[in-house]
PDB file of C-alpha atoms and ligand atoms in Angstrom:
ATOM      1  CA  UNK A  16      -8.177  32.403 -41.199  1.00 37.00           C
ATOM      2  CA  UNK A  17      -4.923  33.884 -40.023  1.00 41.00           C
ATOM      3  CA  UNK A  18      -4.696  31.142 -37.372  1.00 47.00           C
ATOM      4  CA  UNK A  19      -5.463  28.452 -39.934  1.00 46.00           C
ATOM      5  CA  UNK A  20      -2.798  29.760 -42.337  1.00 45.00           C
ATOM      6  CA  UNK A  21      -0.215  29.871 -39.570  1.00 46.00           C
ATOM      7  CA  UNK A  22      -1.191  26.440 -38.354  1.00 45.00           C
ATOM      8  CA  UNK A  23      -0.944  24.984 -41.868  1.00 47.00           C
ATOM      9  CA  UNK A  24       2.368  26.715 -42.485  1.00 46.00           C
ATOM     10  CA  UNK A  25       3.885  25.311 -39.327  1.00 48.00           C
ATOM     11  CA  UNK A  26       2.371  21.912 -39.878  1.00 46.00           C
ATOM     12  CA  UNK A  27       0.590  22.069 -36.549  1.00 49.00           C
ATOM     13  CA  UNK A  28      -2.692  20.687 -37.797  1.00 50.00           C
ATOM     14  CA  UNK A  29      -1.169  17.386 -38.757  1.00 48.00           C
ATOM     15  CA  UNK A  30       0.286  16.937 -35.297  1.00 51.00           C
ATOM     16  CA  UNK A  31      -2.579  18.411 -33.318  1.00 49.00           C
ATOM     17  CA  UNK A  32      -3.508  16.198 -30.356  1.00 55.00           C
ATOM     18  CA  UNK A  33      -6.982  14.686 -30.336  1.00 54.00           C
ATOM     19  CA  UNK A  34      -8.477  18.055 -29.404  1.00 54.00           C
ATOM     20  CA  UNK A  35     -11.593  17.932 -27.371  1.00 47.00           C
ATOM     21  CA  UNK A  36     -14.077  20.478 -28.693  1.00 62.00           C
ATOM     22  CA  UNK A  37     -16.715  19.738 -26.105  1.00 89.00           C
ATOM     23  CA  UNK A  38     -14.625  20.138 -22.975  1.00 96.00           C
ATOM     24  CA  UNK A  39     -14.134  23.545 -21.367  1.00 97.00           C
ATOM     25  CA  UNK A  40     -10.736  25.200 -21.677  1.00 97.00           C
ATOM     26  CA  UNK A  41     -10.857  26.130 -17.981  1.00 98.00           C
ATOM     27  CA  UNK A  42      -8.304  24.190 -15.975  1.00 98.00           C
ATOM     28  CA  UNK A  43      -9.378  20.950 -14.345  1.00 98.00           C
ATOM     29  CA  UNK A  44      -8.296  21.489 -10.735  1.00 98.00           C
ATOM     30  CA  UNK A  45      -6.561  18.443  -9.241  1.00 98.00           C
ATOM     31  CA  UNK A  46      -5.864  18.309  -5.482  1.00 98.00           C
ATOM     32  CA  UNK A  47      -2.510  17.107  -4.135  1.00 98.00           C
ATOM     33  CA  UNK A  48      -2.121  15.632  -0.636  1.00 97.00           C
ATOM     34  CA  UNK A  49       0.663  14.366   1.622  1.00 96.00           C
ATOM     35  CA  UNK A  50       1.422  10.784   0.568  1.00 97.00           C
ATOM     36  CA  UNK A  51       3.366   9.782  -2.507  1.00 97.00           C
ATOM     37  CA  UNK A  52       1.032   7.526  -4.491  1.00 98.00           C
ATOM     38  CA  UNK A  53      -1.686  10.195  -4.440  1.00 98.00           C
ATOM     39  CA  UNK A  54       0.719  12.847  -5.692  1.00 98.00           C
ATOM     40  CA  UNK A  55       2.106  10.652  -8.467  1.00 98.00           C
ATOM     41  CA  UNK A  56      -1.314   9.346  -9.507  1.00 98.00           C
ATOM     42  CA  UNK A  57      -2.755  12.875  -9.581  1.00 98.00           C
ATOM     43  CA  UNK A  58       0.107  13.952 -11.850  1.00 98.00           C
ATOM     44  CA  UNK A  59      -0.396  10.898 -14.075  1.00 98.00           C
ATOM     45  CA  UNK A  60      -4.058  11.785 -14.516  1.00 98.00           C
ATOM     46  CA  UNK A  61      -3.212  15.460 -15.057  1.00 98.00           C
ATOM     47  CA  UNK A  62      -0.737  14.480 -17.772  1.00 98.00           C
ATOM     48  CA  UNK A  63      -3.327  12.212 -19.409  1.00 98.00           C
ATOM     49  CA  UNK A  64      -5.769  15.149 -19.496  1.00 98.00           C
ATOM     50  CA  UNK A  65      -3.024  17.323 -21.025  1.00 98.00           C
ATOM     51  CA  UNK A  66      -2.438  14.648 -23.682  1.00 97.00           C
ATOM     52  CA  UNK A  67      -6.155  15.049 -24.449  1.00 97.00           C
ATOM     53  CA  UNK A  68      -5.557  18.784 -25.028  1.00 97.00           C
ATOM     54  CA  UNK A  69      -7.121  19.892 -21.736  1.00 97.00           C
ATOM     55  CA  UNK A  70      -5.822  22.355 -19.168  1.00 98.00           C
ATOM     56  CA  UNK A  71      -4.888  21.267 -15.673  1.00 98.00           C
ATOM     57  CA  UNK A  72      -4.010  23.007 -12.426  1.00 98.00           C
ATOM     58  CA  UNK A  73      -2.732  21.390  -9.215  1.00 98.00           C
ATOM     59  CA  UNK A  74      -3.537  22.664  -5.722  1.00 98.00           C
ATOM     60  CA  UNK A  75      -2.197  21.369  -2.422  1.00 98.00           C
ATOM     61  CA  UNK A  76      -5.134  20.729  -0.099  1.00 97.00           C
ATOM     62  CA  UNK A  77      -5.947  19.118   3.230  1.00 96.00           C
ATOM     63  CA  UNK A  78      -7.002  15.519   2.608  1.00 96.00           C
ATOM     64  CA  UNK A  79     -10.218  15.797   4.676  1.00 95.00           C
ATOM     65  CA  UNK A  80     -11.315  19.320   3.649  1.00 95.00           C
ATOM     66  CA  UNK A  81     -10.951  18.322  -0.002  1.00 98.00           C
ATOM     67  CA  UNK A  82     -14.368  16.612  -0.007  1.00 98.00           C
ATOM     68  CA  UNK A  83     -16.073  19.900   0.762  1.00 97.00           C
ATOM     69  CA  UNK A  84     -13.927  21.546  -1.959  1.00 98.00           C
ATOM     70  CA  UNK A  85     -14.959  18.913  -4.528  1.00 98.00           C
ATOM     71  CA  UNK A  86     -18.615  19.277  -3.530  1.00 98.00           C
ATOM     72  CA  UNK A  87     -18.426  23.048  -4.133  1.00 97.00           C
ATOM     73  CA  UNK A  88     -16.533  22.623  -7.424  1.00 98.00           C
ATOM     74  CA  UNK A  89     -13.436  24.452  -6.105  1.00 98.00           C
ATOM     75  CA  UNK A  90     -11.466  21.374  -7.054  1.00 98.00           C
ATOM     76  CA  UNK A  91     -12.700  19.082  -9.807  1.00 98.00           C
ATOM     77  CA  UNK A  92     -11.933  15.580  -8.573  1.00 98.00           C
ATOM     78  CA  UNK A  93     -10.142  13.368  -6.060  1.00 98.00           C
ATOM     79  CA  UNK A  94      -8.088  10.406  -7.305  1.00 98.00           C
ATOM     80  CA  UNK A  95      -7.628   8.492  -4.018  1.00 98.00           C
ATOM     81  CA  UNK A  96     -10.616   8.214  -1.682  1.00 98.00           C
ATOM     82  CA  UNK A  97      -9.295   5.614   0.803  1.00 97.00           C
ATOM     83  CA  UNK A  98     -12.194   4.035   2.655  1.00 96.00           C
ATOM     84  CA  UNK A  99     -10.372   3.843   6.002  1.00 93.00           C
ATOM     85  CA  UNK A 100      -9.103   7.424   6.158  1.00 93.00           C
ATOM     86  CA  UNK A 101     -11.661   9.337   4.139  1.00 95.00           C
ATOM     87  CA  UNK A 102     -14.847   7.252   3.988  1.00 94.00           C
ATOM     88  CA  UNK A 103     -16.526   9.399   6.665  1.00 92.00           C
ATOM     89  CA  UNK A 104     -15.672  12.752   5.000  1.00 94.00           C
ATOM     90  CA  UNK A 105     -16.658  11.407   1.593  1.00 97.00           C
ATOM     91  CA  UNK A 106     -20.010  10.159   2.959  1.00 96.00           C
ATOM     92  CA  UNK A 107     -20.655  13.483   4.689  1.00 95.00           C
ATOM     93  CA  UNK A 108     -20.038  15.393   1.435  1.00 97.00           C
ATOM     94  CA  UNK A 109     -22.208  12.940  -0.486  1.00 97.00           C
ATOM     95  CA  UNK A 110     -25.069  13.513   1.946  1.00 97.00           C
ATOM     96  CA  UNK A 111     -24.835  17.274   1.348  1.00 98.00           C
ATOM     97  CA  UNK A 112     -24.712  16.864  -2.450  1.00 98.00           C
ATOM     98  CA  UNK A 113     -22.405  18.119  -5.196  1.00 98.00           C
ATOM     99  CA  UNK A 114     -19.933  15.224  -5.224  1.00 98.00           C
ATOM    100  CA  UNK A 115     -20.321  12.078  -7.348  1.00 98.00           C
ATOM    101  CA  UNK A 116     -18.797   8.613  -7.243  1.00 98.00           C
ATOM    102  CA  UNK A 117     -16.595   8.272 -10.354  1.00 98.00           C
ATOM    103  CA  UNK A 118     -15.996   4.568  -9.758  1.00 98.00           C
ATOM    104  CA  UNK A 119     -13.578   2.381  -7.803  1.00 98.00           C
ATOM    105  CA  UNK A 120     -10.007   1.522  -8.667  1.00 98.00           C
ATOM    106  CA  UNK A 121      -9.188  -2.166  -8.998  1.00 98.00           C
ATOM    107  CA  UNK A 122      -7.039  -1.790  -5.844  1.00 98.00           C
ATOM    108  CA  UNK A 123      -8.128  -3.183  -2.470  1.00 98.00           C
ATOM    109  CA  UNK A 124      -6.841  -1.113   0.442  1.00 98.00           C
ATOM    110  CA  UNK A 125      -6.083  -1.371   4.124  1.00 97.00           C
ATOM    111  CA  UNK A 126      -4.872   1.322   6.543  1.00 97.00           C
ATOM    112  CA  UNK A 127      -4.166   0.507  10.163  1.00 96.00           C
ATOM    113  CA  UNK A 128      -1.703  -0.124  12.995  1.00 97.00           C
ATOM    114  CA  UNK A 129       1.217  -2.065  11.526  1.00 98.00           C
ATOM    115  CA  UNK A 130       4.601  -3.490  12.588  1.00 98.00           C
ATOM    116  CA  UNK A 131       7.707  -4.737  10.783  1.00 98.00           C
ATOM    117  CA  UNK A 132       7.967  -8.502  11.201  1.00 98.00           C
ATOM    118  CA  UNK A 133      10.952  -8.401  13.589  1.00 98.00           C
ATOM    119  CA  UNK A 134       8.564  -6.900  16.187  1.00 98.00           C
ATOM    120  CA  UNK A 135       6.872 -10.279  16.459  1.00 97.00           C
ATOM    121  CA  UNK A 136      10.016 -11.845  17.970  1.00 97.00           C
ATOM    122  CA  UNK A 137       9.496  -9.686  21.057  1.00 97.00           C
ATOM    123  CA  UNK A 138       5.714 -10.066  21.058  1.00 97.00           C
ATOM    124  CA  UNK A 139       4.856 -13.521  19.682  1.00 95.00           C
ATOM    125  CA  UNK A 140       1.083 -13.196  20.244  1.00 97.00           C
ATOM    126  CA  UNK A 141       0.842 -10.698  17.376  1.00 98.00           C
ATOM    127  CA  UNK A 142      -1.051  -9.813  15.206  1.00 98.00           C
ATOM    128  CA  UNK A 143      -3.869  -9.970  17.793  1.00 98.00           C
ATOM    129  CA  UNK A 144      -4.516  -6.543  19.357  1.00 98.00           C
ATOM    130  CA  UNK A 145      -4.899  -7.944  22.867  1.00 98.00           C
ATOM    131  CA  UNK A 146      -1.459  -9.537  22.584  1.00 98.00           C
ATOM    132  CA  UNK A 147      -0.110  -6.192  21.350  1.00 98.00           C
ATOM    133  CA  UNK A 148      -1.617  -4.504  24.375  1.00 98.00           C
ATOM    134  CA  UNK A 149      -0.041  -7.022  26.758  1.00 98.00           C
ATOM    135  CA  UNK A 150       3.315  -6.177  25.131  1.00 98.00           C
ATOM    136  CA  UNK A 151       2.749  -2.403  25.485  1.00 98.00           C
ATOM    137  CA  UNK A 152       5.811  -1.996  27.755  1.00 97.00           C
ATOM    138  CA  UNK A 153       8.247  -3.076  25.020  1.00 97.00           C
ATOM    139  CA  UNK A 154       7.061  -0.091  22.944  1.00 98.00           C
ATOM    140  CA  UNK A 155       7.589   2.401  25.798  1.00 97.00           C
ATOM    141  CA  UNK A 156       9.896   5.388  25.244  1.00 96.00           C
ATOM    142  CA  UNK A 157      10.986   8.275  27.495  1.00 95.00           C
ATOM    143  CA  UNK A 158       8.302  10.335  25.741  1.00 94.00           C
ATOM    144  CA  UNK A 159       5.483   7.889  26.527  1.00 96.00           C
ATOM    145  CA  UNK A 160       6.554   6.813  30.030  1.00 95.00           C
ATOM    146  CA  UNK A 161       5.148   3.399  30.979  1.00 94.00           C
ATOM    147  CA  UNK A 162       2.851   3.362  27.963  1.00 98.00           C
ATOM    148  CA  UNK A 163       3.668   1.995  24.543  1.00 98.00           C
ATOM    149  CA  UNK A 164       4.359   4.435  21.724  1.00 98.00           C
ATOM    150  CA  UNK A 165       2.149   4.213  18.650  1.00 97.00           C
ATOM    151  CA  UNK A 166       3.128   6.531  15.796  1.00 97.00           C
ATOM    152  CA  UNK A 167      -0.094   7.463  14.015  1.00 96.00           C
ATOM    153  CA  UNK A 168      -0.363   9.283  10.681  1.00 95.00           C
ATOM    154  CA  UNK A 169      -0.442  13.068  10.244  1.00 94.00           C
ATOM    155  CA  UNK A 170      -3.544  14.574  11.858  1.00 91.00           C
ATOM    156  CA  UNK A 171      -5.399  15.210   8.580  1.00 91.00           C
ATOM    157  CA  UNK A 172      -5.627  11.460   7.993  1.00 92.00           C
ATOM    158  CA  UNK A 173      -7.893  11.411  11.104  1.00 82.00           C
ATOM    159  CA  UNK A 174      -7.101   7.858  12.097  1.00 77.00           C
ATOM    160  CA  UNK A 175      -8.766   8.232  15.492  1.00 88.00           C
ATOM    161  CA  UNK A 176      -5.906   6.371  17.165  1.00 89.00           C
ATOM    162  CA  UNK A 177      -6.576   8.107  20.490  1.00 93.00           C
ATOM    163  CA  UNK A 178     -10.276   7.254  20.366  1.00 95.00           C
ATOM    164  CA  UNK A 179      -9.443   3.625  19.638  1.00 97.00           C
ATOM    165  CA  UNK A 180      -6.936   3.414  22.496  1.00 98.00           C
ATOM    166  CA  UNK A 181      -9.586   4.829  24.857  1.00 97.00           C
ATOM    167  CA  UNK A 182     -12.424   2.678  23.505  1.00 98.00           C
ATOM    168  CA  UNK A 183     -10.395  -0.522  23.866  1.00 98.00           C
ATOM    169  CA  UNK A 184      -8.633   0.462  27.106  1.00 97.00           C
ATOM    170  CA  UNK A 185      -5.136   0.130  25.643  1.00 98.00           C
ATOM    171  CA  UNK A 186      -1.855   1.045  27.367  1.00 98.00           C
ATOM    172  CA  UNK A 187      -0.609   3.066  24.415  1.00 98.00           C
ATOM    173  CA  UNK A 188       0.057   6.718  23.805  1.00 97.00           C
ATOM    174  CA  UNK A 189      -0.768   7.949  20.323  1.00 97.00           C
ATOM    175  CA  UNK A 190       1.708  10.334  18.702  1.00 96.00           C
ATOM    176  CA  UNK A 191       0.821  11.945  15.359  1.00 95.00           C
ATOM    177  CA  UNK A 192       3.611  11.945  12.784  1.00 96.00           C
ATOM    178  CA  UNK A 193       4.296  15.304  11.148  1.00 95.00           C
ATOM    179  CA  UNK A 194       4.571  13.666   7.735  1.00 96.00           C
ATOM    180  CA  UNK A 195       4.596  10.273   6.035  1.00 96.00           C
ATOM    181  CA  UNK A 196       8.406  10.535   5.926  1.00 96.00           C
ATOM    182  CA  UNK A 197       8.490  10.551   9.754  1.00 97.00           C
ATOM    183  CA  UNK A 198       6.815   7.121   9.750  1.00 97.00           C
ATOM    184  CA  UNK A 199       9.430   5.658   7.374  1.00 97.00           C
ATOM    185  CA  UNK A 200      12.195   7.240   9.496  1.00 97.00           C
ATOM    186  CA  UNK A 201      10.760   5.583  12.639  1.00 97.00           C
ATOM    187  CA  UNK A 202      10.779   2.138  11.010  1.00 98.00           C
ATOM    188  CA  UNK A 203      14.227   2.720   9.532  1.00 97.00           C
ATOM    189  CA  UNK A 204      15.671   3.797  12.887  1.00 97.00           C
ATOM    190  CA  UNK A 205      14.350   0.632  14.558  1.00 97.00           C
ATOM    191  CA  UNK A 206      15.619  -1.688  11.830  1.00 97.00           C
ATOM    192  CA  UNK A 207      19.306  -2.179  12.671  1.00 93.00           C
ATOM    193  CA  UNK A 208      18.665  -3.133  16.304  1.00 95.00           C
ATOM    194  CA  UNK A 209      15.408  -4.954  15.426  1.00 97.00           C
ATOM    195  CA  UNK A 210      13.677  -2.772  18.005  1.00 97.00           C
ATOM    196  CA  UNK A 211       9.906  -3.418  18.262  1.00 98.00           C
ATOM    197  CA  UNK A 212       7.885  -0.630  16.703  1.00 98.00           C
ATOM    198  CA  UNK A 213       4.223  -0.105  15.839  1.00 98.00           C
ATOM    199  CA  UNK A 214       3.157   2.610  13.398  1.00 98.00           C
ATOM    200  CA  UNK A 215       0.348   3.583  11.054  1.00 97.00           C
ATOM    201  CA  UNK A 216       0.831   2.101   7.587  1.00 97.00           C
ATOM    202  CA  UNK A 217      -1.227   1.160   4.582  1.00 97.00           C
ATOM    203  CA  UNK A 218      -1.388  -0.976   1.478  1.00 98.00           C
ATOM    204  CA  UNK A 219      -0.806  -0.556  -1.426  1.00 98.00           C
ATOM    205  CA  UNK A 220       2.414   1.195  -0.531  1.00 97.00           C
ATOM    206  CA  UNK A 221       6.150   0.853  -1.174  1.00 96.00           C
ATOM    207  CA  UNK A 222       6.758  -0.219   2.438  1.00 96.00           C
ATOM    208  CA  UNK A 223       5.555  -3.782   1.969  1.00 92.00           C
ATOM    209  CA  UNK A 224       8.406  -4.460  -0.489  1.00 92.00           C
ATOM    210  CA  UNK A 225      11.006  -2.886   1.834  1.00 95.00           C
ATOM    211  CA  UNK A 226       9.946  -4.147   5.273  1.00 97.00           C
ATOM    212  CA  UNK A 227       7.922  -7.364   5.503  1.00 97.00           C
ATOM    213  CA  UNK A 228       5.289  -6.759   8.169  1.00 98.00           C
ATOM    214  CA  UNK A 229       1.720  -7.260   9.314  1.00 98.00           C
ATOM    215  CA  UNK A 230      -1.296  -5.235  10.338  1.00 98.00           C
ATOM    216  CA  UNK A 231      -2.505  -5.575  13.921  1.00 98.00           C
ATOM    217  CA  UNK A 232      -5.820  -7.462  13.968  1.00 98.00           C
ATOM    218  CA  UNK A 233      -8.339  -5.344  15.860  1.00 98.00           C
ATOM    219  CA  UNK A 234     -12.024  -6.254  16.309  1.00 98.00           C
ATOM    220  CA  UNK A 235     -13.286  -6.530  12.751  1.00 97.00           C
ATOM    221  CA  UNK A 236     -14.668  -3.359  11.171  1.00 96.00           C
ATOM    222  CA  UNK A 237     -18.429  -3.131  10.967  1.00 94.00           C
ATOM    223  CA  UNK A 238     -20.329  -0.364   9.219  1.00 92.00           C
ATOM    224  CA  UNK A 239     -21.084   2.429  11.692  1.00 93.00           C
ATOM    225  CA  UNK A 240     -18.296   1.519  14.134  1.00 95.00           C
ATOM    226  CA  UNK A 241     -17.044   5.110  13.857  1.00 92.00           C
ATOM    227  CA  UNK A 242     -20.424   6.645  14.729  1.00 92.00           C
ATOM    228  CA  UNK A 243     -22.522   4.140  16.683  1.00 95.00           C
ATOM    229  CA  UNK A 244     -21.244   3.186  20.177  1.00 96.00           C
ATOM    230  CA  UNK A 245     -23.308  -0.026  20.017  1.00 96.00           C
ATOM    231  CA  UNK A 246     -21.126  -1.346  17.192  1.00 96.00           C
ATOM    232  CA  UNK A 247     -17.912  -3.132  18.147  1.00 95.00           C
ATOM    233  CA  UNK A 248     -17.040  -4.830  21.459  1.00 95.00           C
ATOM    234  CA  UNK A 249     -17.341  -1.723  23.690  1.00 96.00           C
ATOM    235  CA  UNK A 250     -21.072  -0.873  23.889  1.00 96.00           C
ATOM    236  CA  UNK A 251     -20.322   2.646  25.140  1.00 95.00           C
ATOM    237  CA  UNK A 252     -17.785   3.950  22.618  1.00 96.00           C
ATOM    238  CA  UNK A 253     -17.331   4.352  18.865  1.00 95.00           C
ATOM    239  CA  UNK A 254     -13.956   3.630  17.158  1.00 96.00           C
ATOM    240  CA  UNK A 255     -13.584   0.260  18.927  1.00 97.00           C
ATOM    241  CA  UNK A 256     -12.939  -1.598  15.621  1.00 97.00           C
ATOM    242  CA  UNK A 257     -10.102  -1.872  13.143  1.00 96.00           C
ATOM    243  CA  UNK A 258     -10.362  -0.098   9.808  1.00 95.00           C
ATOM    244  CA  UNK A 259     -11.834  -2.063   6.886  1.00 95.00           C
ATOM    245  CA  UNK A 260      -9.390  -4.861   5.983  1.00 97.00           C
ATOM    246  CA  UNK A 261     -10.553  -4.893   2.354  1.00 97.00           C
ATOM    247  CA  UNK A 262     -11.386  -1.238   1.815  1.00 97.00           C
ATOM    248  CA  UNK A 263     -12.230   0.500  -1.439  1.00 98.00           C
ATOM    249  CA  UNK A 264     -10.134   3.049  -3.290  1.00 98.00           C
ATOM    250  CA  UNK A 265     -12.526   5.358  -5.019  1.00 98.00           C
ATOM    251  CA  UNK A 266     -12.420   8.254  -7.472  1.00 98.00           C
ATOM    252  CA  UNK A 267     -14.759  11.164  -6.767  1.00 98.00           C
ATOM    253  CA  UNK A 268     -15.701  14.220  -8.814  1.00 98.00           C
ATOM    254  CA  UNK A 269     -17.588  17.484  -8.632  1.00 98.00           C
ATOM    255  CA  UNK A 270     -21.082  16.810 -10.018  1.00 98.00           C
ATOM    256  CA  UNK A 271     -20.617  19.580 -12.612  1.00 98.00           C
ATOM    257  CA  UNK A 272     -17.564  17.889 -14.142  1.00 98.00           C
ATOM    258  CA  UNK A 273     -19.519  15.637 -16.533  1.00 97.00           C
ATOM    259  CA  UNK A 274     -21.158  18.639 -18.161  1.00 97.00           C
ATOM    260  CA  UNK A 275     -18.166  20.994 -18.181  1.00 98.00           C
ATOM    261  CA  UNK A 276     -15.491  18.449 -19.214  1.00 98.00           C
ATOM    262  CA  UNK A 277     -17.430  15.465 -20.650  1.00 97.00           C
ATOM    263  CA  UNK A 278     -14.409  13.767 -22.253  1.00 97.00           C
ATOM    264  CA  UNK A 279     -12.295  14.178 -19.128  1.00 98.00           C
ATOM    265  CA  UNK A 280     -15.120  12.834 -16.984  1.00 98.00           C
ATOM    266  CA  UNK A 281     -15.596   9.808 -19.255  1.00 98.00           C
ATOM    267  CA  UNK A 282     -11.853   9.167 -18.987  1.00 98.00           C
ATOM    268  CA  UNK A 283     -11.891   9.570 -15.199  1.00 98.00           C
ATOM    269  CA  UNK A 284     -14.623   6.953 -14.949  1.00 98.00           C
ATOM    270  CA  UNK A 285     -12.478   4.457 -16.892  1.00 98.00           C
ATOM    271  CA  UNK A 286      -9.266   5.058 -14.957  1.00 98.00           C
ATOM    272  CA  UNK A 287      -8.449   2.197 -12.616  1.00 98.00           C
ATOM    273  CA  UNK A 288      -5.150   1.424 -10.913  1.00 98.00           C
ATOM    274  CA  UNK A 289      -4.150  -1.882  -9.331  1.00 98.00           C
ATOM    275  CA  UNK A 290      -2.348  -2.550  -6.032  1.00 98.00           C
ATOM    276  CA  UNK A 291       1.042  -3.176  -7.747  1.00 97.00           C
ATOM    277  CA  UNK A 292       0.723  -0.024  -9.877  1.00 97.00           C
ATOM    278  CA  UNK A 293      -0.016   2.112  -6.816  1.00 98.00           C
ATOM    279  CA  UNK A 294       2.784   0.521  -4.756  1.00 97.00           C
ATOM    280  CA  UNK A 295       5.167   1.326  -7.618  1.00 97.00           C
ATOM    281  CA  UNK A 296       3.984   4.962  -7.740  1.00 97.00           C
ATOM    282  CA  UNK A 297       4.856   5.275  -4.044  1.00 97.00           C
ATOM    283  CA  UNK A 298       8.213   3.528  -4.564  1.00 97.00           C
ATOM    284  CA  UNK A 299       9.197   5.834  -7.406  1.00 97.00           C
ATOM    285  CA  UNK A 300       9.190   8.751  -4.958  1.00 97.00           C
ATOM    286  CA  UNK A 301       9.875   7.226  -1.520  1.00 96.00           C
ATOM    287  CA  UNK A 302      12.615   4.793  -2.592  1.00 96.00           C
ATOM    288  CA  UNK A 303      13.837   5.915  -6.031  1.00 97.00           C
ATOM    289  CA  UNK A 304      13.566   9.584  -5.025  1.00 97.00           C
ATOM    290  CA  UNK A 305      12.063  10.891  -8.253  1.00 98.00           C
ATOM    291  CA  UNK A 306      10.056  14.098  -8.192  1.00 98.00           C
ATOM    292  CA  UNK A 307       6.335  13.199  -8.453  1.00 98.00           C
ATOM    293  CA  UNK A 308       6.010  14.966 -11.843  1.00 98.00           C
ATOM    294  CA  UNK A 309       9.003  12.999 -13.136  1.00 98.00           C
ATOM    295  CA  UNK A 310       7.623   9.730 -11.762  1.00 98.00           C
ATOM    296  CA  UNK A 311       4.345  10.487 -13.526  1.00 98.00           C
ATOM    297  CA  UNK A 312       6.098  11.278 -16.832  1.00 98.00           C
ATOM    298  CA  UNK A 313       7.950   7.981 -16.582  1.00 98.00           C
ATOM    299  CA  UNK A 314       4.719   6.099 -15.915  1.00 98.00           C
ATOM    300  CA  UNK A 315       3.026   7.820 -18.869  1.00 98.00           C
ATOM    301  CA  UNK A 316       5.906   6.983 -21.214  1.00 98.00           C
ATOM    302  CA  UNK A 317       6.084   3.337 -20.129  1.00 97.00           C
ATOM    303  CA  UNK A 318       2.364   2.550 -19.946  1.00 97.00           C
ATOM    304  CA  UNK A 319       0.709   4.051 -23.006  1.00 97.00           C
ATOM    305  CA  UNK A 320      -1.050   0.748 -23.760  1.00 97.00           C
ATOM    306  CA  UNK A 321      -2.793   1.076 -20.397  1.00 98.00           C
ATOM    307  CA  UNK A 322      -3.811   4.739 -20.364  1.00 98.00           C
ATOM    308  CA  UNK A 323      -4.458   5.449 -24.064  1.00 97.00           C
ATOM    309  CA  UNK A 324      -7.634   3.311 -24.129  1.00 97.00           C
ATOM    310  CA  UNK A 325      -8.986   5.317 -21.155  1.00 98.00           C
ATOM    311  CA  UNK A 326      -8.996   8.409 -23.404  1.00 97.00           C
ATOM    312  CA  UNK A 327     -10.960   6.792 -26.265  1.00 88.00           C
ATOM    313  CA  UNK A 328     -14.463   8.243 -26.404  1.00 79.00           C
TER     314      UNK A 328
HETATM  315  C1  LIG B 415      -4.399   8.050   3.445  1.00 61.82           C
HETATM  316  N1  LIG B 415      -3.366   7.002   3.507  1.00 61.82           N
HETATM  317  C2  LIG B 415      -3.348   6.229   2.256  1.00 61.82           C
HETATM  318  C3  LIG B 415      -2.040   7.628   3.701  1.00 61.82           C
HETATM  319  O1  LIG B 415      -3.663   6.198   4.516  1.00 61.82           O
END
């Protein structure tokens, strides 16, 4: 009664958000990783949940270990399950139980070896991987000796660059970047002199609007290429294929989420971002230099007609 009186007196009831009486007041735990679109999108979703009157907590986690954390309910969901980087960890967690598929985003994804278009002037046979390999010497650096330098992603993205180089007998040395920013710095440093460079990249991302470029075409991905040596051109080794060229981008959740936060789970299932939306989330941080929370607030304020319907029960 005291609460009600106070609430009436301060006019709070009239302005109360669409409070969810069914959902738990415990915080929904949202994991944050090391690339910009995932951080911005996770904040967007967290802010949507807060608009619904729910509590949210963010934790920085390893992008492979997170699937075990979701399965155990230590974190509640994952907003960006990229098929190329995380399909194997997601499948492994699914096989153990405790993690559910909360639906795919509209976005179609690709993650693989990539070069800015000027690289093709020095290696005209691109994007074919065999042509790239014949050009390996133009990518050589003091660090890699006679071999070409390939800058792979940070180790937790587990791109298996080394395994691929071995499986396909390539004259490249794989170097893991310490962060996504190191990849953009490598491209930027090569730009003025139009120096050939090959790095890990992905789409949707901001990079495609900044540096026109192409993915290297490796032997086409087939299911099981990362586990079954028989798949792909080398009968004796796994990882002898490119990553999926039209991969999924999935949302995943702890299987207890639907019961503990039913409204939030229903909203999560409806959430779907497109390639341009995700590229813009990355740009807001990597080019426009907003803080991810700020970028998310901006997205929320400019796109209410998109996200509000996701919250309707
Ligand atoms: C996981 N990533 C989108 C950076 O390839």
